């Protein structure tokens, strides 16, 4: 493509992008297509000659767009959000245009130094002590894997990296039954063995029960294991339950264990002074992760990973082949050594744009408003005769179900709520997802979309009530 063509199409696309974000609420939230429908529309062979940009873009609109679920729709209440914002998108345009690799300082000095500065800003915004150092990872899953690998190395005196596992490295890892699946994945990848992951019981609020954790550790010690690490969840994926960090931290200290705190979603709430209480004891953690790409207006991917012992992280991941050595290595951050992959995107730019365009205060009011909207919805559900809450709502996730007075059979209730979910999502008017809490099929509404307003939440609640009457 010639650059004069690029200029023309870029202008057209920017207009399309602004129109899309203006009218995103007019699309069905959840894509209405059938499995393999898109695949069958795409030619089985790549084109041999060039095609015009107009043709390509027309097919994007005709084939691709109907096959998208619209995560930036204000009525997207499912999973956890992957919210975004105009300044973040603008930064990504620049990142793609620069097309720089940010593995070493030398390969992109500004990227390295901006990452160091914005991660320091972010650390202060969420109130983490200054012993912590931040680095941007692609996802929380990767950050959790980095943490478990670093724990494995530090507590084996860096032996596993060198020699592989030995008789004295029969490690065990602990998390609650409500922890994210990425913990299990990390344990498997780190070579620790899924059988050595202990899933500890939760209390009636779905938070890790520290007494059960302590018991499990005692049992493993007696059986000759070396308890390595606890992954505490601050805001579980099911219900945003908050594991008691201070009590878990004390147990970790007592047994000389590593503590990783996974706050992928809820970590954003720490930018609000009135929600600092949720992380009581966080200063005892070794590592902490949260995702600005979930609930902080920064488009995927951008996961903020903070470590107390930077040297342990670097010692775990450092590699220094001759072709990567530079004269400034001792003065700068070479982020290739702060994680798994060598090549890195320039992710700090979008975070910088977002924090500057909104200001810390602007982000705070958006997040505060999300929490407020979720809590007032929870209050309405609580007093509604046909619905009930299935978990408390400390932040911006409401877990609830339809429970008509005349139905008490658990299986029938589950089936009823599954049908309600399907009807709502098929309407295209809103999108929500579910989880199992205990044995109950729980519907989840997360309020964290960049554009979501009170009217959207009111409309969703109205739709839910109305649709439930047709079941
Ligand atoms: C979403 C989520 C993750 C996974 O996040 P990715 O960035 O997609 O890897 C991990 N833990 C919790 C608690 C989550 O909610």
Short mmCIF file of C-alpha atoms and ligand atoms in Angstrom, two decimals:
data_model
loop_
_atom_site.label_atom_id
_atom_site.label_comp_id
_atom_site.label_asym_id
_atom_site.label_seq_id
_atom_site.Cartn_x
_atom_site.Cartn_y
_atom_site.Cartn_z
CA UNK A 1 0.00 0.00 0.00
CA UNK A 2 1.36 3.38 -0.98
CA UNK A 3 1.52 5.94 1.81
CA UNK A 4 -0.91 8.33 0.15
CA UNK A 5 -3.43 5.46 0.11
CA UNK A 6 -2.59 4.71 3.75
CA UNK A 7 -3.31 8.31 4.68
CA UNK A 8 -6.68 8.26 2.91
CA UNK A 9 -7.81 4.94 4.42
CA UNK A 10 -6.55 5.86 7.86
CA UNK A 11 -8.80 8.94 7.81
CA UNK A 12 -11.72 6.79 6.69
CA UNK A 13 -11.07 4.28 9.44
CA UNK A 14 -10.84 6.93 12.14
CA UNK A 15 -14.27 8.15 11.06
CA UNK A 16 -15.53 4.58 11.17
CA UNK A 17 -14.01 4.07 14.64
CA UNK A 18 -15.65 7.19 16.06
CA UNK A 19 -19.00 6.20 14.49
CA UNK A 20 -18.68 2.68 15.88
CA UNK A 21 -18.08 3.93 19.40
CA UNK A 22 -20.93 6.43 19.07
CA UNK A 23 -23.40 3.79 17.88
CA UNK A 24 -22.04 0.63 19.50
CA UNK A 25 -25.24 0.30 21.54
CA UNK A 26 -27.19 -0.32 18.31
CA UNK A 27 -25.43 -3.66 17.69
CA UNK A 28 -26.60 -6.90 19.34
CA UNK A 29 -24.20 -7.25 22.29
CA UNK A 30 -23.59 -10.96 21.77
CA UNK A 31 -22.86 -12.04 18.22
CA UNK A 32 -25.89 -13.82 16.79
CA UNK A 33 -24.03 -16.12 14.38
CA UNK A 34 -23.82 -19.92 14.43
CA UNK A 35 -20.63 -21.95 14.95
CA UNK A 36 -18.45 -22.18 11.78
CA UNK A 37 -20.68 -19.70 9.90
CA UNK A 38 -17.81 -17.22 9.43
CA UNK A 39 -15.35 -19.92 8.48
CA UNK A 40 -17.60 -21.11 5.68
CA UNK A 41 -17.80 -17.59 4.24
CA UNK A 42 -14.01 -17.22 4.02
CA UNK A 43 -12.25 -18.51 0.90
CA UNK A 44 -10.20 -21.63 1.55
CA UNK A 45 -7.24 -20.24 -0.42
CA UNK A 46 -5.37 -16.95 0.17
CA UNK A 47 -5.55 -14.46 -2.71
CA UNK A 48 -2.58 -14.69 -5.05
CA UNK A 49 -2.79 -11.09 -6.20
CA UNK A 50 -3.44 -7.85 -4.32
CA UNK A 51 -6.97 -6.86 -3.37
CA UNK A 52 -8.08 -3.28 -2.87
CA UNK A 53 -8.45 -1.87 0.60
CA UNK A 54 -12.09 -1.09 -0.16
CA UNK A 55 -12.79 -4.77 -0.84
CA UNK A 56 -11.01 -5.84 2.33
CA UNK A 57 -12.80 -3.30 4.46
CA UNK A 58 -16.18 -4.13 2.95
CA UNK A 59 -15.65 -7.77 3.92
CA UNK A 60 -14.66 -6.67 7.41
CA UNK A 61 -18.04 -4.99 7.72
CA UNK A 62 -20.00 -7.73 5.99
CA UNK A 63 -18.35 -10.89 7.34
CA UNK A 64 -16.34 -10.05 10.44
CA UNK A 65 -18.41 -7.46 12.26
CA UNK A 66 -21.57 -9.64 12.59
CA UNK A 67 -19.32 -12.30 14.11
CA UNK A 68 -18.13 -10.04 16.89
CA UNK A 69 -19.46 -9.83 20.43
CA UNK A 70 -19.28 -6.16 21.32
CA UNK A 71 -17.21 -5.81 24.46
CA UNK A 72 -17.38 -2.01 24.32
CA UNK A 73 -21.22 -2.09 24.28
CA UNK A 74 -22.58 -0.28 27.36
CA UNK A 75 -24.83 -3.30 28.05
CA UNK A 76 -21.94 -5.77 28.13
CA UNK A 77 -22.24 -7.13 31.68
CA UNK A 78 -20.62 -10.54 31.14
CA UNK A 79 -17.40 -12.17 32.39
CA UNK A 80 -15.18 -9.31 33.47
CA UNK A 81 -15.00 -6.30 31.17
CA UNK A 82 -12.13 -5.69 28.78
CA UNK A 83 -12.87 -2.02 28.78
CA UNK A 84 -11.07 0.50 26.64
CA UNK A 85 -11.18 4.23 25.99
CA UNK A 86 -10.50 6.68 23.17
CA UNK A 87 -7.06 7.77 24.48
CA UNK A 88 -6.02 4.13 24.79
CA UNK A 89 -7.06 3.42 21.19
CA UNK A 90 -5.18 6.50 19.97
CA UNK A 91 -2.03 5.30 21.73
CA UNK A 92 -2.39 1.86 20.11
CA UNK A 93 -2.50 3.53 16.70
CA UNK A 94 0.85 5.13 17.46
CA UNK A 95 2.27 1.90 18.90
CA UNK A 96 1.34 0.00 15.75
CA UNK A 97 2.77 2.73 13.56
CA UNK A 98 6.09 2.87 15.39
CA UNK A 99 6.15 -0.94 15.26
CA UNK A 100 8.99 -1.05 17.76
CA UNK A 101 10.29 -4.03 19.71
CA UNK A 102 10.77 -3.11 23.34
CA UNK A 103 12.91 -5.96 24.63
CA UNK A 104 15.98 -3.92 25.63
CA UNK A 105 16.51 -0.35 26.62
CA UNK A 106 18.56 0.16 23.46
CA UNK A 107 15.85 -1.18 21.17
CA UNK A 108 13.36 1.47 22.43
CA UNK A 109 14.79 3.67 25.18
CA UNK A 110 11.62 5.73 25.64
CA UNK A 111 9.51 2.61 26.00
CA UNK A 112 11.71 1.28 28.79
CA UNK A 113 11.84 4.57 30.66
CA UNK A 114 8.14 5.35 30.21
CA UNK A 115 7.27 1.87 31.50
CA UNK A 116 9.41 2.46 34.60
CA UNK A 117 7.69 5.81 35.24
CA UNK A 118 4.06 4.80 34.60
CA UNK A 119 4.44 1.67 36.70
CA UNK A 120 5.69 3.87 39.52
CA UNK A 121 2.65 6.14 39.02
CA UNK A 122 0.37 3.14 39.06
CA UNK A 123 1.98 1.76 42.20
CA UNK A 124 1.29 5.04 43.95
CA UNK A 125 -2.24 5.24 42.58
CA UNK A 126 -3.13 1.86 44.11
CA UNK A 127 -1.27 2.53 47.37
CA UNK A 128 1.34 -0.24 47.14
CA UNK A 129 4.42 0.32 49.32
CA UNK A 130 7.51 1.69 47.55
CA UNK A 131 9.46 -1.58 47.93
CA UNK A 132 7.43 -2.89 45.01
CA UNK A 133 8.65 -2.52 41.44
CA UNK A 134 6.27 -2.79 38.50
CA UNK A 135 6.51 -4.30 35.05
CA UNK A 136 3.81 -4.67 32.39
CA UNK A 137 2.95 -8.23 31.42
CA UNK A 138 0.55 -9.27 28.69
CA UNK A 139 -1.95 -10.97 31.02
CA UNK A 140 -2.56 -11.88 34.64
CA UNK A 141 -2.09 -15.53 33.66
CA UNK A 142 1.48 -14.76 32.59
CA UNK A 143 2.11 -12.69 35.72
CA UNK A 144 0.94 -15.55 37.93
CA UNK A 145 3.19 -17.96 36.05
CA UNK A 146 6.13 -15.55 36.50
CA UNK A 147 5.38 -15.37 40.20
CA UNK A 148 5.23 -19.14 40.68
CA UNK A 149 8.44 -19.61 38.66
CA UNK A 150 10.19 -16.96 40.75
CA UNK A 151 8.98 -18.61 43.95
CA UNK A 152 10.22 -21.96 42.68
CA UNK A 153 13.65 -20.50 41.96
CA UNK A 154 14.06 -18.37 45.05
CA UNK A 155 12.98 -21.15 47.41
CA UNK A 156 15.15 -23.74 45.69
CA UNK A 157 18.16 -21.38 45.79
CA UNK A 158 17.85 -21.15 41.97
CA UNK A 159 18.50 -24.88 41.67
CA UNK A 160 15.56 -25.93 39.49
CA UNK A 161 16.59 -23.58 36.67
CA UNK A 162 20.07 -25.12 36.76
CA UNK A 163 19.58 -28.77 37.58
CA UNK A 164 15.88 -29.52 37.28
CA UNK A 165 13.86 -30.89 40.20
CA UNK A 166 15.53 -32.92 42.95
CA UNK A 167 14.57 -34.79 46.13
CA UNK A 168 14.35 -31.56 48.17
CA UNK A 169 12.03 -29.80 45.72
CA UNK A 170 8.77 -31.63 46.41
CA UNK A 171 6.85 -28.37 46.34
CA UNK A 172 3.18 -27.75 47.07
CA UNK A 173 1.11 -24.70 46.06
CA UNK A 174 -2.14 -23.46 47.65
CA UNK A 175 -5.11 -21.47 46.43
CA UNK A 176 -8.83 -21.56 47.15
CA UNK A 177 -11.39 -23.60 45.26
CA UNK A 178 -12.57 -20.26 43.79
CA UNK A 179 -9.14 -19.22 42.43
CA UNK A 180 -8.75 -18.59 38.72
CA UNK A 181 -7.87 -21.48 36.41
CA UNK A 182 -4.63 -19.68 35.50
CA UNK A 183 -3.20 -20.81 38.86
CA UNK A 184 -3.62 -24.46 37.94
CA UNK A 185 -2.21 -23.77 34.48
CA UNK A 186 0.84 -22.05 35.98
CA UNK A 187 1.45 -24.93 38.38
CA UNK A 188 1.36 -27.35 35.46
CA UNK A 189 3.67 -25.27 33.26
CA UNK A 190 6.11 -24.64 36.12
CA UNK A 191 6.59 -28.39 36.38
CA UNK A 192 5.23 -28.54 39.92
CA UNK A 193 2.50 -31.04 39.06
CA UNK A 194 -1.21 -30.44 39.26
CA UNK A 195 -1.49 -33.04 42.02
CA UNK A 196 0.63 -30.75 44.19
CA UNK A 197 -1.82 -27.87 43.95
CA UNK A 198 -4.04 -27.82 47.06
CA UNK A 199 -7.42 -26.18 46.61
CA UNK A 200 -8.39 -24.86 50.01
CA UNK A 201 -11.98 -24.56 51.23
CA UNK A 202 -13.85 -21.25 51.09
CA UNK A 203 -16.17 -19.70 53.67
CA UNK A 204 -19.81 -18.73 53.11
CA UNK A 205 -18.64 -15.60 51.28
CA UNK A 206 -16.50 -17.71 48.88
CA UNK A 207 -13.25 -16.36 50.36
CA UNK A 208 -10.34 -18.63 51.25
CA UNK A 209 -10.64 -20.11 54.75
CA UNK A 210 -7.25 -19.47 56.45
CA UNK A 211 -7.80 -22.24 59.03
CA UNK A 212 -8.19 -24.78 56.24
CA UNK A 213 -5.06 -23.37 54.54
CA UNK A 214 -3.06 -23.82 57.72
CA UNK A 215 -4.32 -27.40 58.09
CA UNK A 216 -3.38 -28.29 54.54
CA UNK A 217 0.13 -26.87 55.02
CA UNK A 218 0.60 -28.82 58.29
CA UNK A 219 -0.53 -32.00 56.59
CA UNK A 220 1.91 -31.51 53.72
CA UNK A 221 4.80 -30.71 56.04
CA UNK A 222 4.17 -33.96 57.91
CA UNK A 223 4.13 -35.83 54.60
CA UNK A 224 7.53 -34.45 53.64
CA UNK A 225 6.51 -31.77 51.16
CA UNK A 226 7.97 -28.27 50.97
CA UNK A 227 5.05 -25.78 50.93
CA UNK A 228 6.13 -23.20 48.36
CA UNK A 229 3.51 -20.62 47.67
CA UNK A 230 -0.02 -19.37 48.27
CA UNK A 231 -1.94 -17.63 45.52
CA UNK A 232 -4.54 -15.45 47.23
CA UNK A 233 -7.33 -13.97 45.13
CA UNK A 234 -8.46 -10.44 45.69
CA UNK A 235 -11.73 -10.54 43.80
CA UNK A 236 -12.47 -14.05 42.57
CA UNK A 237 -13.72 -14.47 39.04
CA UNK A 238 -16.95 -16.13 40.19
CA UNK A 239 -18.15 -13.59 42.72
CA UNK A 240 -15.35 -11.05 43.46
CA UNK A 241 -14.82 -12.66 46.86
CA UNK A 242 -11.88 -11.17 48.76
CA UNK A 243 -9.43 -13.61 50.33
CA UNK A 244 -8.17 -12.35 53.73
CA UNK A 245 -4.69 -11.22 52.69
CA UNK A 246 -3.39 -10.35 56.17
CA UNK A 247 -4.25 -13.74 57.67
CA UNK A 248 -2.86 -15.55 54.64
CA UNK A 249 0.27 -13.38 54.76
CA UNK A 250 0.84 -14.29 58.41
CA UNK A 251 0.59 -18.00 57.58
CA UNK A 252 3.07 -17.52 54.72
CA UNK A 253 5.53 -15.73 57.01
CA UNK A 254 5.26 -18.49 59.60
CA UNK A 255 6.16 -21.17 57.05
CA UNK A 256 8.60 -19.11 54.98
CA UNK A 257 6.30 -19.31 51.98
CA UNK A 258 5.83 -17.05 48.97
CA UNK A 259 2.61 -15.04 48.62
CA UNK A 260 1.20 -14.00 45.26
CA UNK A 261 -1.96 -11.88 45.17
CA UNK A 262 -4.12 -12.17 42.06
CA UNK A 263 -6.29 -9.05 41.91
CA UNK A 264 -6.84 -9.17 38.15
CA UNK A 265 -10.18 -7.38 38.29
CA UNK A 266 -10.59 -5.96 41.81
CA UNK A 267 -7.12 -4.40 41.95
CA UNK A 268 -8.45 -1.36 40.11
CA UNK A 269 -10.67 -0.55 43.12
CA UNK A 270 -7.50 0.17 45.11
CA UNK A 271 -7.23 3.54 43.36
CA UNK A 272 -10.13 4.56 45.61
CA UNK A 273 -8.99 5.49 49.13
CA UNK A 274 -12.31 4.22 50.54
CA UNK A 275 -11.56 0.73 49.14
CA UNK A 276 -7.99 0.37 50.42
CA UNK A 277 -9.43 -1.86 53.18
CA UNK A 278 -9.97 -4.72 50.74
CA UNK A 279 -6.20 -5.20 50.47
CA UNK A 280 -5.41 -5.10 54.18
CA UNK A 281 -2.10 -6.95 54.61
CA UNK A 282 -0.99 -6.52 51.00
CA UNK A 283 2.41 -5.28 52.18
CA UNK A 284 3.11 -8.91 53.09
CA UNK A 285 2.77 -10.10 49.50
CA UNK A 286 5.78 -11.00 47.38
CA UNK A 287 4.01 -10.27 44.12
CA UNK A 288 0.75 -8.64 43.06
CA UNK A 289 -1.05 -8.40 39.74
CA UNK A 290 -4.03 -6.48 38.42
CA UNK A 291 -5.28 -5.81 34.91
CA UNK A 292 -5.71 -2.24 33.66
CA UNK A 293 -7.04 -4.10 30.60
CA UNK A 294 -10.05 -5.21 32.58
CA UNK A 295 -11.34 -2.24 34.46
CA UNK A 296 -9.02 0.70 33.90
CA UNK A 297 -9.87 2.01 30.43
CA UNK A 298 -6.77 0.51 28.80
CA UNK A 299 -7.45 -1.83 25.93
CA UNK A 300 -6.21 -5.42 26.07
CA UNK A 301 -3.41 -6.29 26.74
CA UNK A 302 -1.95 -4.56 29.77
CA UNK A 303 -1.43 -6.39 33.03
CA UNK A 304 0.35 -4.61 35.89
CA UNK A 305 2.68 -6.93 37.78
CA UNK A 306 4.44 -5.76 40.94
CA UNK A 307 7.27 -7.59 42.69
CA UNK A 308 8.95 -6.98 46.00
CA UNK A 309 12.21 -8.77 45.12
CA UNK A 310 13.18 -7.51 41.70
CA UNK A 311 16.50 -9.35 41.81
CA UNK A 312 14.76 -12.68 42.30
CA UNK A 313 12.59 -11.99 39.25
CA UNK A 314 15.60 -11.08 37.12
CA UNK A 315 17.64 -14.02 38.35
CA UNK A 316 14.81 -16.33 37.36
CA UNK A 317 14.42 -15.00 33.83
CA UNK A 318 17.75 -13.40 32.89
CA UNK A 319 19.49 -14.55 29.77
CA UNK A 320 22.44 -12.81 28.21
CA UNK A 321 23.50 -14.08 24.83
CA UNK A 322 26.29 -12.11 23.24
CA UNK A 323 24.06 -10.58 20.58
CA UNK A 324 21.87 -8.91 23.22
CA UNK A 325 24.66 -7.32 25.32
CA UNK A 326 24.78 -3.52 25.37
CA UNK A 327 27.11 -1.05 27.14
CA UNK A 328 24.28 0.44 29.24
CA UNK A 329 22.93 -2.81 30.73
CA UNK A 330 23.82 -1.80 34.29
CA UNK A 331 22.02 1.58 34.17
CA UNK A 332 18.68 0.72 32.62
CA UNK A 333 15.81 -1.75 32.71
CA UNK A 334 16.03 -4.42 30.04
CA UNK A 335 12.49 -5.72 30.30
CA UNK A 336 13.23 -8.89 28.33
CA UNK A 337 14.57 -10.22 31.65
CA UNK A 338 11.38 -9.37 33.57
CA UNK A 339 9.19 -12.07 32.09
CA UNK A 340 8.86 -14.94 29.68
CA UNK A 341 9.10 -13.72 26.10
CA UNK A 342 11.91 -11.76 24.49
CA UNK A 343 9.92 -9.48 22.19
CA UNK A 344 7.66 -6.94 23.88
CA UNK A 345 5.03 -4.49 22.74
CA UNK A 346 5.12 -0.82 23.73
CA UNK A 347 2.28 -1.14 26.23
CA UNK A 348 3.29 1.70 28.53
CA UNK A 349 2.22 4.26 25.93
CA UNK A 350 -1.50 3.52 26.20
CA UNK A 351 -1.35 3.50 29.98
CA UNK A 352 0.38 6.90 29.89
CA UNK A 353 -2.24 8.30 27.51
CA UNK A 354 -5.08 6.96 29.68
CA UNK A 355 -3.71 8.21 33.00
CA UNK A 356 -2.97 11.65 31.54
CA UNK A 357 -6.20 12.00 29.56
CA UNK A 358 -8.42 11.20 32.56
CA UNK A 359 -6.13 12.04 35.45
CA UNK A 360 -6.07 9.80 38.49
CA UNK A 361 -9.16 11.65 39.73
CA UNK A 362 -11.07 11.06 36.50
CA UNK A 363 -10.41 7.33 36.63
CA UNK A 364 -11.43 7.30 40.28
CA UNK A 365 -14.82 8.85 39.57
CA UNK A 366 -15.55 6.37 36.77
CA UNK A 367 -14.65 3.39 38.94
CA UNK A 368 -16.52 4.79 41.93
CA UNK A 369 -19.61 5.25 39.79
CA UNK A 370 -19.42 1.64 38.54
CA UNK A 371 -19.34 0.37 42.11
CA UNK A 372 -22.20 2.65 43.09
CA UNK A 373 -24.36 1.43 40.18
CA UNK A 374 -23.66 -2.21 41.04
CA UNK A 375 -24.50 -1.72 44.67
CA UNK A 376 -27.77 0.03 43.96
CA UNK A 377 -28.72 -2.77 41.55
CA UNK A 378 -27.91 -5.30 44.28
CA UNK A 379 -30.15 -3.40 46.68
CA UNK A 380 -33.04 -3.57 44.19
CA UNK A 381 -32.53 -7.30 43.64
CA UNK A 382 -32.44 -7.91 47.35
CA UNK A 383 -35.91 -6.45 47.93
CA UNK A 384 -37.43 -7.97 44.80
CA UNK A 385 -39.80 -10.85 45.68
CA UNK A 386 -38.77 -13.09 42.76
CA UNK A 387 -35.01 -12.65 42.81
CA UNK A 388 -32.27 -13.18 45.36
CA UNK A 389 -28.61 -12.29 45.77
CA UNK A 390 -26.22 -15.25 45.94
CA UNK A 391 -23.14 -13.38 47.18
CA UNK A 392 -22.39 -10.04 48.74
CA UNK A 393 -21.49 -7.14 46.46
CA UNK A 394 -18.36 -5.54 47.89
CA UNK A 395 -17.49 -4.04 44.48
CA UNK A 396 -19.08 -4.02 41.03
CA UNK A 397 -20.23 -7.61 40.47
CA UNK A 398 -23.77 -8.70 41.34
CA UNK A 399 -24.41 -12.45 41.64
CA UNK A 400 -28.09 -13.30 41.75
CA UNK A 401 -30.79 -15.63 40.52
CA UNK A 402 -34.45 -15.85 39.78
CA UNK A 403 -36.14 -17.66 42.66
CA UNK A 404 -39.94 -17.67 42.45
CA UNK A 405 -41.61 -18.44 45.75
CA UNK A 406 -43.30 -21.61 44.48
CA UNK A 407 -40.06 -23.31 43.31
CA UNK A 408 -37.64 -24.87 45.75
CA UNK A 409 -36.12 -27.75 43.82
CA UNK A 410 -32.43 -26.80 43.26
CA UNK A 411 -32.22 -28.52 39.86
CA UNK A 412 -35.34 -26.70 38.63
CA UNK A 413 -33.99 -23.37 39.83
CA UNK A 414 -30.74 -23.98 38.01
CA UNK A 415 -32.52 -24.90 34.82
CA UNK A 416 -34.78 -21.85 35.10
CA UNK A 417 -31.84 -19.48 35.46
CA UNK A 418 -29.96 -21.10 32.62
CA UNK A 419 -32.99 -20.49 30.41
CA UNK A 420 -33.28 -16.91 31.60
CA UNK A 421 -29.63 -16.29 30.75
CA UNK A 422 -30.05 -17.73 27.26
CA UNK A 423 -33.19 -15.70 26.51
CA UNK A 424 -31.56 -12.47 27.69
CA UNK A 425 -28.38 -13.01 25.70
CA UNK A 426 -30.25 -14.07 22.57
CA UNK A 427 -32.18 -10.80 22.71
CA UNK A 428 -28.97 -8.96 21.83
CA UNK A 429 -30.05 -6.17 24.18
CA UNK A 430 -27.67 -7.09 26.98
CA UNK A 431 -25.08 -9.69 27.74
CA UNK A 432 -24.46 -11.41 31.05
CA UNK A 433 -22.77 -14.65 32.07
CA UNK A 434 -23.06 -17.15 34.91
CA UNK A 435 -21.06 -19.10 37.44
CA UNK A 436 -21.75 -21.85 39.96
CA UNK A 437 -21.77 -20.72 43.57
CA UNK A 438 -21.97 -23.85 45.65
CA UNK A 439 -24.48 -25.83 43.62
CA UNK A 440 -26.46 -22.80 42.54
CA UNK A 441 -26.48 -21.49 38.98
CA UNK A 442 -25.73 -17.81 39.56
CA UNK A 443 -26.21 -15.04 37.04
CA UNK A 444 -23.48 -12.41 37.06
CA UNK A 445 -23.76 -8.75 36.17
CA UNK A 446 -20.48 -6.84 36.13
CA UNK A 447 -20.71 -3.09 35.81
CA UNK A 448 -17.38 -1.86 34.48
CA UNK A 449 -17.93 -0.79 30.90
CA UNK A 450 -16.40 2.54 29.94
CA UNK A 451 -19.68 3.86 28.51
CA UNK A 452 -22.17 2.21 30.87
CA UNK A 453 -24.65 4.64 32.43
CA UNK A 454 -27.41 4.28 35.02
CA UNK A 455 -30.02 4.08 32.21
CA UNK A 456 -28.27 0.98 30.80
CA UNK A 457 -28.32 -0.73 34.19
CA UNK A 458 -31.97 0.23 34.70
CA UNK A 459 -32.85 -1.15 31.28
CA UNK A 460 -31.03 -4.41 32.03
CA UNK A 461 -32.90 -4.87 35.31
CA UNK A 462 -36.20 -4.14 33.56
CA UNK A 463 -35.38 -6.68 30.82
CA UNK A 464 -34.43 -9.30 33.38
CA UNK A 465 -37.70 -8.88 35.29
CA UNK A 466 -39.80 -8.82 32.14
CA UNK A 467 -38.08 -11.83 30.56
CA UNK A 468 -38.41 -13.85 33.75
CA UNK A 469 -42.20 -13.54 33.48
CA UNK A 470 -42.15 -15.45 30.17
CA UNK A 471 -40.45 -18.52 31.62
C1 LIG B 1 -9.52 -12.50 34.48
C2 LIG B 1 -8.77 -13.12 35.58
C3 LIG B 1 -7.54 -13.73 35.36
C4 LIG B 1 -6.98 -13.93 33.98
O1 LIG B 1 -6.65 -12.71 33.39
P1 LIG B 1 -5.85 -12.70 32.01
O2 LIG B 1 -5.24 -11.34 32.01
O3 LIG B 1 -6.86 -12.90 30.94
O4 LIG B 1 -4.84 -13.78 32.05
C5 LIG B 1 -6.84 -14.20 36.45
N1 LIG B 1 -7.33 -14.09 37.70
C6 LIG B 1 -8.51 -13.53 37.95
C7 LIG B 1 -9.01 -13.43 39.37
C8 LIG B 1 -9.29 -13.04 36.90
O5 LIG B 1 -10.48 -12.48 37.15
#
